[in-house]
């Protein structure tokens, strides 16, 4: 019999990597008769926090075993080392998902530390010990965590979070995510206040116990809705925003992804699910979904310019958002940042500016598309033979900051995602206000009508994120070909706070927006860090 091709291996295999699936007639070197077992921890934690260590095992209902021991070695860059007994007693693993968060005391440690976790299991009557995970071909290297001596930069009324993440409700042939409650615990240690659970539409319509079969009653979708409501009801300082990453067709008929935040009605989209070979046409076009009447839903183009590999284009029908797609009515904005400042980020940024100059009122958000992967992600390098690992697209690396007053609630967050009073950042933060005459005040994302306007910009960074090296304000006149740089403050002095004001006379409809960059010289990862605001729109009297 001739093997039937299967497009599954073309999907990005992100942490956490599903290794038990293989398609018919093919061998898998990655598969073993053990559950996937791994340790994970945030890449960075706030001062005064214990280090939360997540131990997770998946598919133990198929491959039951006993986790006998978990032992850790904590080591600082200065050589300070401590041995840690993590697991108080053996655990029988026999459920689809088992997880637990353990808290590691890190008092006396600052800066980069390494946590090396030895996991001893008994499977098939044999004891085996792994370091940090039991994946074949992984590096098994220690988890690197930055124990910060300073909190994330913040301003009054600003809440930071990750606007594009995946949870355990994302589960298919190649990947799965972290449980919602575990993610909430790790995020709080990182100084975040929310994340958006945007699981794949083609996973949310599956049977609970079989990701290869759909269930029209949508048990996974309804379970996600209920769990989000429960989690938000028992915690006042952290919110999970419900959502969905729907596969939709662009104008060229290719599959692209649309973030639906706050939706209470499921939107099917299975074109790039690889569940049916050569069936790549998704149920809805972009315009179909944007036309749906749902007052609770905010709609953002997901990573619209991220590079799509050729084979995924050919066999999964995947494509990118064209500029014409981004001009669609009822699109709230664009997720231009997806875990890295790369070519996709820069092209998405330039498309956004072009659309602003055309007169569109589109907002930007940032996320990381993390499927768990707090410390690093793994990707299929050679199909079913080898993994590779990178320290990008980790949970919370690039953040969306939302400004609002009052209690932290899901509705308040969704309202801000809809109104645009937001920044995106991987380090410094900024607030901008416009005051007209006589005294009309506009915030980021808003519009004021005025002749003379005072622009106020406030920026905050810290030692960890680097001193402020550049602060710029751009003015875009609607209908112009390019923006004008109306403020450009550069400094080689090590300032971590900056306040600037600028007076303008408005003769035509326009907007202002700000960008900030820090120096890589002293930042915790020796990288530049940035912040971008959404615009304030200005209209002459």
Short mmCIF file of C-alpha atoms in Angstrom, two decimals:
data_model
loop_
_atom_site.label_atom_id
_atom_site.label_comp_id
_atom_site.label_asym_id
_atom_site.label_seq_id
_atom_site.Cartn_x
_atom_site.Cartn_y
_atom_site.Cartn_z
CA UNK A 1 0.00 0.00 0.00
CA UNK A 2 1.32 3.46 -0.91
CA UNK A 3 1.70 5.74 2.14
CA UNK A 4 -0.77 8.62 2.15
CA UNK A 5 0.99 11.97 2.65
CA UNK A 6 0.14 13.76 5.85
CA UNK A 7 0.69 17.52 6.23
CA UNK A 8 0.90 17.34 10.03
CA UNK A 9 4.66 17.60 10.18
CA UNK A 10 4.49 20.96 8.43
CA UNK A 11 2.81 22.57 11.42
CA UNK A 12 5.10 24.49 13.78
CA UNK A 13 5.92 22.16 16.67
CA UNK A 14 6.17 24.55 19.58
CA UNK A 15 6.72 23.78 23.22
CA UNK A 16 5.02 21.83 24.49
CA UNK A 17 5.75 19.28 21.78
CA UNK A 18 3.28 16.43 21.23
CA UNK A 19 5.49 13.44 20.37
CA UNK A 20 3.09 10.48 20.51
CA UNK A 21 1.33 11.17 17.23
CA UNK A 22 2.78 9.77 14.03
CA UNK A 23 1.08 9.29 10.73
CA UNK A 24 0.37 5.89 9.29
CA UNK A 25 3.18 3.85 7.74
CA UNK A 26 5.87 6.16 9.11
CA UNK A 27 8.16 5.68 12.08
CA UNK A 28 8.81 8.30 14.75
CA UNK A 29 12.08 8.46 16.62
CA UNK A 30 10.55 11.03 19.00
CA UNK A 31 7.77 8.73 20.18
CA UNK A 32 8.29 6.64 23.32
CA UNK A 33 6.05 4.68 25.64
CA UNK A 34 6.10 7.35 28.31
CA UNK A 35 4.06 10.48 28.84
CA UNK A 36 5.67 13.75 27.82
CA UNK A 37 7.19 15.04 31.05
CA UNK A 38 8.78 18.44 31.43
CA UNK A 39 9.78 21.20 33.82
CA UNK A 40 9.16 24.83 32.99
CA UNK A 41 9.63 28.20 34.69
CA UNK A 42 9.29 31.89 33.78
CA UNK A 43 12.18 33.50 31.95
CA UNK A 44 12.06 36.37 34.45
CA UNK A 45 10.44 36.90 37.86
CA UNK A 46 9.68 40.00 39.91
CA UNK A 47 11.65 40.91 43.06
CA UNK A 48 10.52 39.17 46.23
CA UNK A 49 8.81 36.31 44.35
CA UNK A 50 9.45 32.63 44.83
CA UNK A 51 10.44 30.97 41.58
CA UNK A 52 7.39 28.99 40.37
CA UNK A 53 8.41 25.67 38.81
CA UNK A 54 5.82 23.90 36.68
CA UNK A 55 6.04 20.12 36.38
CA UNK A 56 3.74 18.75 33.72
CA UNK A 57 2.99 15.31 32.32
CA UNK A 58 0.75 14.65 29.32
CA UNK A 59 -0.77 11.44 27.95
CA UNK A 60 -0.15 9.37 31.07
CA UNK A 61 -3.58 7.79 30.57
CA UNK A 62 -1.99 6.01 27.58
CA UNK A 63 1.40 5.49 29.22
CA UNK A 64 0.96 5.34 33.01
CA UNK A 65 4.07 5.59 35.12
CA UNK A 66 5.25 6.90 38.48
CA UNK A 67 7.13 10.11 38.99
CA UNK A 68 9.37 8.94 41.79
CA UNK A 69 11.54 11.95 42.44
CA UNK A 70 12.16 15.53 41.31
CA UNK A 71 15.39 17.09 42.49
CA UNK A 72 16.70 20.53 41.54
CA UNK A 73 20.05 22.29 41.51
CA UNK A 74 19.87 26.09 41.68
CA UNK A 75 23.01 27.92 40.59
CA UNK A 76 23.79 31.61 40.22
CA UNK A 77 26.30 33.20 37.85
CA UNK A 78 28.55 33.85 40.84
CA UNK A 79 28.60 30.12 41.59
CA UNK A 80 26.19 30.13 44.54
CA UNK A 81 24.63 26.64 44.42
CA UNK A 82 21.82 25.00 46.35
CA UNK A 83 20.24 21.54 46.16
CA UNK A 84 16.43 21.37 46.30
CA UNK A 85 14.10 18.46 46.95
CA UNK A 86 11.07 19.38 44.86
CA UNK A 87 8.67 16.44 45.03
CA UNK A 88 7.68 15.48 48.59
CA UNK A 89 6.42 12.02 47.60
CA UNK A 90 6.00 9.88 44.45
CA UNK A 91 3.08 10.61 42.15
CA UNK A 92 1.28 8.03 40.04
CA UNK A 93 0.76 9.50 36.60
CA UNK A 94 -2.30 8.12 34.86
CA UNK A 95 -4.39 11.07 33.63
CA UNK A 96 -4.32 12.99 30.31
CA UNK A 97 -2.90 16.06 32.02
CA UNK A 98 -1.11 16.17 35.34
CA UNK A 99 0.56 19.34 36.57
CA UNK A 100 1.68 21.02 39.72
CA UNK A 101 3.50 24.26 40.52
CA UNK A 102 6.26 24.12 43.13
CA UNK A 103 7.71 27.26 44.68
CA UNK A 104 11.51 27.56 44.86
CA UNK A 105 12.98 29.93 47.43
CA UNK A 106 15.45 32.29 45.70
CA UNK A 107 16.23 34.70 48.52
CA UNK A 108 19.85 35.76 48.16
CA UNK A 109 19.86 35.18 44.41
CA UNK A 110 19.69 38.02 41.87
CA UNK A 111 20.42 38.15 38.18
CA UNK A 112 20.55 35.04 36.00
CA UNK A 113 20.18 31.69 37.72
CA UNK A 114 20.04 28.17 36.34
CA UNK A 115 17.58 25.61 37.65
CA UNK A 116 18.49 22.07 36.64
CA UNK A 117 15.68 19.60 37.42
CA UNK A 118 16.32 15.85 37.57
CA UNK A 119 13.11 13.85 37.01
CA UNK A 120 13.12 10.16 37.96
CA UNK A 121 10.27 8.00 36.71
CA UNK A 122 9.40 4.33 36.83
CA UNK A 123 7.99 3.20 33.51
CA UNK A 124 7.55 -0.44 32.56
CA UNK A 125 9.26 -1.53 35.76
CA UNK A 126 12.42 0.45 35.01
CA UNK A 127 13.71 3.60 36.68
CA UNK A 128 14.86 6.36 34.35
CA UNK A 129 16.18 9.83 35.15
CA UNK A 130 15.85 12.80 32.80
CA UNK A 131 16.99 16.38 33.08
CA UNK A 132 14.25 19.00 32.59
CA UNK A 133 12.28 16.92 30.06
CA UNK A 134 12.11 13.43 28.60
CA UNK A 135 12.06 14.45 24.94
CA UNK A 136 14.44 12.64 22.65
CA UNK A 137 17.00 14.92 20.92
CA UNK A 138 16.27 17.92 23.17
CA UNK A 139 19.18 19.69 24.87
CA UNK A 140 17.89 18.93 28.39
CA UNK A 141 19.68 22.11 29.40
CA UNK A 142 18.82 23.89 32.68
CA UNK A 143 16.05 26.47 32.87
CA UNK A 144 17.51 29.98 32.85
CA UNK A 145 15.61 32.52 34.95
CA UNK A 146 16.38 36.17 35.61
CA UNK A 147 15.65 36.96 39.26
CA UNK A 148 15.07 40.68 39.00
CA UNK A 149 15.99 43.23 41.62
CA UNK A 150 13.53 45.74 40.11
CA UNK A 151 9.86 45.38 39.14
CA UNK A 152 8.74 45.83 35.56
CA UNK A 153 8.47 49.52 34.69
CA UNK A 154 4.89 50.67 35.17
CA UNK A 155 2.73 53.77 35.30
CA UNK A 156 -0.52 54.68 37.03
CA UNK A 157 -3.46 52.74 35.63
CA UNK A 158 -1.27 50.49 33.44
CA UNK A 159 -1.79 46.72 33.34
CA UNK A 160 0.66 44.50 31.44
CA UNK A 161 -0.14 41.17 29.81
CA UNK A 162 0.24 38.84 26.84
CA UNK A 163 -2.45 39.25 24.17
CA UNK A 164 -1.84 36.00 22.24
CA UNK A 165 -1.31 32.74 24.11
CA UNK A 166 -2.41 29.12 23.94
CA UNK A 167 -3.59 26.86 26.74
CA UNK A 168 -4.21 23.15 27.20
CA UNK A 169 -7.35 23.62 25.09
CA UNK A 170 -4.92 23.79 22.17
CA UNK A 171 -4.10 20.11 21.65
CA UNK A 172 -3.51 18.38 18.35
CA UNK A 173 -1.11 16.20 16.42
CA UNK A 174 1.97 18.31 17.12
CA UNK A 175 1.51 20.61 20.09
CA UNK A 176 -0.27 21.35 23.32
CA UNK A 177 -0.37 24.25 25.76
CA UNK A 178 -0.15 24.85 29.49
CA UNK A 179 -3.23 24.69 31.74
CA UNK A 180 -4.88 28.06 32.34
CA UNK A 181 -4.45 28.01 36.11
CA UNK A 182 -0.77 27.08 35.84
CA UNK A 183 -0.23 29.93 33.39
CA UNK A 184 -1.93 32.37 35.74
CA UNK A 185 0.40 31.33 38.57
CA UNK A 186 3.56 31.76 36.49
CA UNK A 187 2.36 35.04 34.98
CA UNK A 188 1.74 36.63 38.38
CA UNK A 189 5.35 35.89 39.36
CA UNK A 190 6.42 37.68 36.17
CA UNK A 191 4.54 40.86 37.09
CA UNK A 192 1.76 40.39 34.53
CA UNK A 193 -1.91 41.13 35.20
CA UNK A 194 -3.61 39.27 32.35
CA UNK A 195 -3.25 37.05 29.33
CA UNK A 196 -5.59 36.30 26.44
CA UNK A 197 -6.34 32.60 25.92
CA UNK A 198 -6.58 32.45 22.14
CA UNK A 199 -6.70 28.75 21.35
CA UNK A 200 -6.97 27.46 17.79
CA UNK A 201 -10.45 27.21 16.32
CA UNK A 202 -9.49 23.83 14.85
CA UNK A 203 -8.67 22.53 18.35
CA UNK A 204 -11.67 23.98 20.16
CA UNK A 205 -14.13 21.97 18.04
CA UNK A 206 -12.54 18.58 18.84
CA UNK A 207 -13.72 15.78 21.06
CA UNK A 208 -12.28 16.02 24.56
CA UNK A 209 -10.49 12.68 24.25
CA UNK A 210 -9.66 12.65 20.53
CA UNK A 211 -8.14 15.62 18.72
CA UNK A 212 -8.60 13.89 15.35
CA UNK A 213 -12.40 13.96 15.58
CA UNK A 214 -14.73 16.92 15.87
CA UNK A 215 -17.71 17.14 18.22
CA UNK A 216 -20.55 19.44 17.08
CA UNK A 217 -21.61 19.97 20.69
CA UNK A 218 -18.25 21.77 21.27
CA UNK A 219 -17.40 20.40 24.72
CA UNK A 220 -13.89 21.92 24.69
CA UNK A 221 -15.20 25.35 23.73
CA UNK A 222 -17.78 25.31 26.50
CA UNK A 223 -15.23 24.02 29.02
CA UNK A 224 -12.90 26.91 28.13
CA UNK A 225 -15.70 29.42 28.66
CA UNK A 226 -16.57 27.92 32.03
CA UNK A 227 -12.98 27.69 33.25
CA UNK A 228 -12.23 31.30 32.35
CA UNK A 229 -15.32 32.44 34.26
CA UNK A 230 -14.32 30.35 37.29
CA UNK A 231 -10.72 31.58 37.34
CA UNK A 232 -11.76 35.21 37.00
CA UNK A 233 -14.28 34.76 39.78
CA UNK A 234 -11.73 33.60 42.34
CA UNK A 235 -8.93 36.12 41.76
CA UNK A 236 -9.01 39.92 41.97
CA UNK A 237 -5.52 40.78 40.73
CA UNK A 238 -5.31 38.69 37.56
CA UNK A 239 -7.65 38.21 34.62
CA UNK A 240 -7.79 35.62 31.84
CA UNK A 241 -9.39 37.08 28.70
CA UNK A 242 -11.33 34.45 26.77
CA UNK A 243 -10.73 34.30 23.06
CA UNK A 244 -10.03 32.25 19.98
CA UNK A 245 -7.50 32.19 17.16
CA UNK A 246 -9.77 31.55 14.21
CA UNK A 247 -8.51 30.35 10.84
CA UNK A 248 -10.14 32.43 8.12
CA UNK A 249 -9.66 33.00 4.39
CA UNK A 250 -8.01 36.15 3.11
CA UNK A 251 -9.00 37.81 -0.16
CA UNK A 252 -6.76 35.40 -2.05
CA UNK A 253 -8.42 32.38 -0.43
CA UNK A 254 -5.42 31.58 1.78
CA UNK A 255 -5.65 30.65 5.45
CA UNK A 256 -4.73 33.38 7.91
CA UNK A 257 -5.42 33.81 11.62
CA UNK A 258 -7.78 36.25 13.32
CA UNK A 259 -7.75 36.87 17.07
CA UNK A 260 -11.24 37.08 18.53
CA UNK A 261 -11.09 38.47 22.06
CA UNK A 262 -14.11 38.16 24.35
CA UNK A 263 -16.24 36.11 21.95
CA UNK A 264 -18.93 33.96 23.54
CA UNK A 265 -19.92 32.32 20.24
CA UNK A 266 -17.56 29.84 18.60
CA UNK A 267 -16.32 30.62 15.09
CA UNK A 268 -15.25 27.49 13.14
CA UNK A 269 -12.04 27.54 11.13
CA UNK A 270 -10.29 24.33 10.14
CA UNK A 271 -8.55 25.02 6.84
CA UNK A 272 -4.99 24.61 8.13
CA UNK A 273 -5.72 22.02 10.82
CA UNK A 274 -4.12 19.16 8.84
CA UNK A 275 -7.05 17.01 9.99
CA UNK A 276 -8.05 16.20 6.41
CA UNK A 277 -5.42 15.89 3.71
CA UNK A 278 -5.78 18.52 0.94
CA UNK A 279 -8.92 20.00 2.52
CA UNK A 280 -7.56 23.48 3.17
CA UNK A 281 -10.55 25.74 2.57
CA UNK A 282 -11.68 27.31 5.83
CA UNK A 283 -15.31 27.79 6.64
CA UNK A 284 -15.28 31.61 6.72
CA UNK A 285 -13.60 34.48 4.95
CA UNK A 286 -12.20 37.39 6.94
CA UNK A 287 -15.11 39.59 5.89
CA UNK A 288 -17.65 36.95 7.01
CA UNK A 289 -16.32 36.92 10.56
CA UNK A 290 -15.86 40.67 10.79
CA UNK A 291 -19.50 41.09 9.75
CA UNK A 292 -20.79 38.92 12.62
CA UNK A 293 -22.82 40.88 15.15
CA UNK A 294 -21.22 40.37 18.55
CA UNK A 295 -20.81 43.39 20.80
CA UNK A 296 -18.48 41.50 23.16
CA UNK A 297 -15.88 40.61 20.52
CA UNK A 298 -12.74 42.56 19.66
CA UNK A 299 -11.01 41.54 16.42
CA UNK A 300 -7.28 41.71 15.69
CA UNK A 301 -5.29 40.37 12.75
CA UNK A 302 -2.88 37.80 14.24
CA UNK A 303 0.80 38.22 13.30
CA UNK A 304 -0.26 39.38 9.81
CA UNK A 305 3.21 39.49 8.26
CA UNK A 306 4.90 36.53 9.91
CA UNK A 307 6.81 34.55 7.30
CA UNK A 308 5.00 31.40 6.13
CA UNK A 309 7.24 28.54 4.89
CA UNK A 310 6.70 27.47 1.29
CA UNK A 311 5.49 23.96 2.09
CA UNK A 312 2.90 25.31 4.54
CA UNK A 313 1.68 27.63 1.82
CA UNK A 314 1.38 24.79 -0.68
CA UNK A 315 0.03 21.97 1.51
CA UNK A 316 -1.85 23.80 4.27
CA UNK A 317 -3.05 26.74 2.22
CA UNK A 318 -1.50 29.23 4.63
CA UNK A 319 -0.80 32.81 3.63
CA UNK A 320 -0.40 36.30 5.01
CA UNK A 321 -2.69 39.27 5.51
CA UNK A 322 -2.43 41.53 2.48
CA UNK A 323 -2.80 45.28 2.91
CA UNK A 324 -6.25 44.98 1.31
CA UNK A 325 -7.28 42.46 3.98
CA UNK A 326 -6.20 44.85 6.72
CA UNK A 327 -8.43 47.55 5.26
CA UNK A 328 -11.54 45.50 6.12
CA UNK A 329 -14.33 47.17 8.06
CA UNK A 330 -14.77 46.17 11.72
CA UNK A 331 -11.14 45.10 12.18
CA UNK A 332 -10.05 46.57 15.51
CA UNK A 333 -6.34 46.34 14.92
CA UNK A 334 -3.19 44.37 14.26
CA UNK A 335 -0.95 42.16 16.39
CA UNK A 336 2.32 43.40 14.92
CA UNK A 337 4.57 41.87 17.62
CA UNK A 338 4.67 38.09 17.93
CA UNK A 339 7.47 37.22 20.31
CA UNK A 340 10.36 38.75 18.40
CA UNK A 341 11.47 42.00 16.78
CA UNK A 342 12.02 40.47 13.37
CA UNK A 343 11.10 40.90 9.72
CA UNK A 344 7.45 40.07 10.39
CA UNK A 345 7.34 42.70 13.14
CA UNK A 346 8.89 45.37 10.94
CA UNK A 347 6.66 44.63 7.93
CA UNK A 348 3.55 44.62 10.12
CA UNK A 349 4.66 47.94 11.61
CA UNK A 350 5.10 49.54 8.17
CA UNK A 351 1.69 48.27 7.04
CA UNK A 352 0.12 49.74 10.17
CA UNK A 353 1.68 53.18 9.57
CA UNK A 354 0.54 53.08 5.93
CA UNK A 355 -3.03 52.38 7.01
CA UNK A 356 -2.93 55.13 9.65
CA UNK A 357 -1.90 57.63 6.98
CA UNK A 358 -4.81 56.44 4.85
CA UNK A 359 -7.12 57.48 7.66
CA UNK A 360 -7.86 54.11 9.25
CA UNK A 361 -8.17 53.95 13.01
CA UNK A 362 -6.37 50.71 13.78
CA UNK A 363 -4.69 49.78 17.06
CA UNK A 364 -1.66 47.59 17.70
CA UNK A 365 -1.23 44.86 20.30
CA UNK A 366 1.59 42.47 21.18
CA UNK A 367 1.71 38.79 22.05
CA UNK A 368 4.03 35.82 21.80
CA UNK A 369 1.88 32.97 20.45
CA UNK A 370 3.23 30.91 23.35
CA UNK A 371 2.03 27.33 23.81
CA UNK A 372 3.28 27.22 27.36
CA UNK A 373 6.98 27.74 26.57
CA UNK A 374 7.81 30.04 29.43
CA UNK A 375 11.54 29.37 29.31
CA UNK A 376 12.19 28.31 25.71
CA UNK A 377 10.35 26.70 22.86
CA UNK A 378 11.11 23.55 20.94
CA UNK A 379 10.38 23.10 17.27
CA UNK A 380 10.40 20.13 14.93
CA UNK A 381 13.64 20.42 12.97
CA UNK A 382 13.50 17.12 11.09
CA UNK A 383 10.00 15.56 10.97
CA UNK A 384 9.57 13.01 13.79
CA UNK A 385 13.35 12.71 14.11
CA UNK A 386 14.78 15.77 15.83
CA UNK A 387 13.80 18.86 17.84
CA UNK A 388 15.52 22.20 17.95
CA UNK A 389 15.25 24.81 20.68
CA UNK A 390 15.32 28.62 20.77
CA UNK A 391 14.88 31.32 23.38
CA UNK A 392 12.22 33.27 21.47
CA UNK A 393 8.41 33.50 21.59
CA UNK A 394 8.43 32.84 25.33
CA UNK A 395 5.32 33.65 27.33
CA UNK A 396 5.13 37.35 28.22
CA UNK A 397 8.34 38.38 26.44
CA UNK A 398 6.63 41.16 24.47
CA UNK A 399 3.69 42.66 26.29
CA UNK A 400 0.54 44.67 25.70
CA UNK A 401 -0.04 47.41 28.25
CA UNK A 402 -3.59 48.68 28.77
CA UNK A 403 -4.53 51.90 30.56
CA UNK A 404 -7.77 52.24 32.46
CA UNK A 405 -9.04 53.31 35.87
CA UNK A 406 -11.09 51.16 38.17
CA UNK A 407 -11.16 47.46 38.96
CA UNK A 408 -9.30 44.90 36.88
CA UNK A 409 -12.01 42.88 35.11
CA UNK A 410 -12.36 41.04 31.82
CA UNK A 411 -14.90 43.60 30.62
CA UNK A 412 -12.54 46.48 31.46
CA UNK A 413 -9.71 44.83 29.52
CA UNK A 414 -11.94 44.13 26.54
CA UNK A 415 -13.18 47.71 26.60
CA UNK A 416 -9.61 48.95 26.38
CA UNK A 417 -8.74 46.49 23.61
CA UNK A 418 -11.66 48.03 21.75
CA UNK A 419 -10.81 51.68 22.50
CA UNK A 420 -7.06 51.46 21.91
CA UNK A 421 -5.65 53.08 25.06
CA UNK A 422 -2.68 50.71 24.88
CA UNK A 423 1.04 50.40 24.38
CA UNK A 424 3.22 47.50 23.30
CA UNK A 425 6.54 46.90 25.03
CA UNK A 426 9.27 44.44 25.91
CA UNK A 427 10.73 46.77 28.54
CA UNK A 428 10.16 50.51 28.97
CA UNK A 429 6.67 51.99 29.23
CA UNK A 430 5.22 55.30 28.05
CA UNK A 431 2.08 57.38 28.54
CA UNK A 432 1.02 60.19 26.21
CA UNK A 433 -1.73 62.79 26.56
CA UNK A 434 -2.97 65.61 24.37
CA UNK A 435 -4.59 68.71 25.86
CA UNK A 436 -6.51 71.00 23.54
CA UNK A 437 -7.84 74.49 23.97
CA UNK A 438 -9.75 75.13 26.19
CA UNK A 439 -8.72 72.10 28.22
CA UNK A 440 -10.05 69.19 26.18
CA UNK A 441 -7.92 66.14 27.04
CA UNK A 442 -7.25 63.12 24.85
CA UNK A 443 -5.69 59.82 25.80
CA UNK A 444 -3.93 57.22 23.67
CA UNK A 445 -6.45 55.71 21.25
CA UNK A 446 -8.77 58.70 21.49
CA UNK A 447 -9.60 61.73 19.33
CA UNK A 448 -9.81 65.40 20.26
CA UNK A 449 -10.87 68.43 18.25
CA UNK A 450 -8.59 71.39 18.73
CA UNK A 451 -6.57 74.12 17.07
CA UNK A 452 -3.70 74.30 19.52
CA UNK A 453 -2.61 71.20 21.41
CA UNK A 454 -0.10 70.35 24.11
CA UNK A 455 1.42 66.86 23.85
CA UNK A 456 2.78 65.38 27.08
CA UNK A 457 4.96 62.27 27.01
CA UNK A 458 6.17 60.37 30.05
CA UNK A 459 8.60 57.43 29.82
CA UNK A 460 9.87 55.04 32.45
CA UNK A 461 12.55 52.35 32.25
CA UNK A 462 14.95 50.79 34.78
CA UNK A 463 18.37 49.17 35.11
CA UNK A 464 17.05 45.81 33.92
CA UNK A 465 15.50 47.11 30.71
CA UNK A 466 18.22 49.67 29.95
CA UNK A 467 18.50 53.44 30.04
CA UNK A 468 16.45 55.50 27.60
CA UNK A 469 18.51 56.08 24.47
CA UNK A 470 15.83 57.38 22.10
CA UNK A 471 12.37 58.93 22.43
CA UNK A 472 10.48 60.04 19.35
CA UNK A 473 7.06 61.46 18.52
CA UNK A 474 5.69 61.06 15.01
CA UNK A 475 2.93 63.15 13.41
CA UNK A 476 0.93 61.63 10.59
CA UNK A 477 -1.25 63.88 8.43
CA UNK A 478 -4.14 61.92 6.99
CA UNK A 479 -3.55 61.49 3.27
CA UNK A 480 0.19 62.13 3.44
CA UNK A 481 2.76 59.71 2.08
CA UNK A 482 4.88 59.56 5.22
CA UNK A 483 4.95 60.61 8.85
CA UNK A 484 6.89 63.60 10.18
CA UNK A 485 9.32 63.19 13.05
CA UNK A 486 8.38 66.11 15.32
CA UNK A 487 10.38 65.16 18.40
CA UNK A 488 13.61 63.19 18.55
CA UNK A 489 15.36 63.01 21.91
CA UNK A 490 18.57 61.00 21.93
CA UNK A 491 20.80 60.59 24.94
CA UNK A 492 23.96 58.82 25.96
CA UNK A 493 23.26 59.77 29.56
CA UNK A 494 21.92 57.00 31.74
CA UNK A 495 18.43 58.35 32.36
CA UNK A 496 15.60 55.99 33.27
CA UNK A 497 12.82 58.59 33.37
CA UNK A 498 11.90 61.19 30.80
CA UNK A 499 9.14 63.79 30.56
CA UNK A 500 8.72 65.90 27.45
CA UNK A 501 6.12 68.38 26.22
CA UNK A 502 5.42 69.62 22.73
CA UNK A 503 3.04 72.31 21.45
CA UNK A 504 1.39 71.98 18.05
CA UNK A 505 -1.00 73.98 15.91
CA UNK A 506 -3.39 71.70 14.05
CA UNK A 507 -4.52 72.71 10.53
CA UNK A 508 -5.63 69.31 9.20
CA UNK A 509 -6.68 65.91 10.48
CA UNK A 510 -3.73 64.00 11.84
CA UNK A 511 -2.45 61.81 14.66
CA UNK A 512 0.57 61.62 16.96
CA UNK A 513 2.24 58.53 18.35
CA UNK A 514 5.43 57.79 20.32
CA UNK A 515 8.28 55.28 20.19
CA UNK A 516 10.95 54.60 22.81
CA UNK A 517 14.15 52.53 22.68
CA UNK A 518 16.63 51.72 25.40
CA UNK A 519 20.34 50.98 25.35
CA UNK A 520 21.49 47.37 25.17
CA UNK A 521 24.63 48.23 27.13
CA UNK A 522 23.34 47.47 30.62
CA UNK A 523 20.04 45.68 30.01
CA UNK A 524 19.58 42.26 31.58
CA UNK A 525 19.83 40.40 28.25
CA UNK A 526 22.17 42.83 26.45
CA UNK A 527 19.40 43.69 24.00
CA UNK A 528 17.68 46.97 23.14
CA UNK A 529 14.13 47.21 24.45
CA UNK A 530 11.24 49.23 23.08
CA UNK A 531 7.83 50.72 23.69
CA UNK A 532 5.32 52.00 21.12
CA UNK A 533 2.08 53.82 21.83
CA UNK A 534 -1.09 53.74 19.84
CA UNK A 535 -1.95 57.13 18.29
CA UNK A 536 -3.94 60.05 19.57
CA UNK A 537 -6.00 61.45 16.69
CA UNK A 538 -6.29 65.23 16.31
CA UNK A 539 -8.91 67.11 14.32
CA UNK A 540 -8.83 70.88 13.65
CA UNK A 541 -11.80 73.00 14.67
#
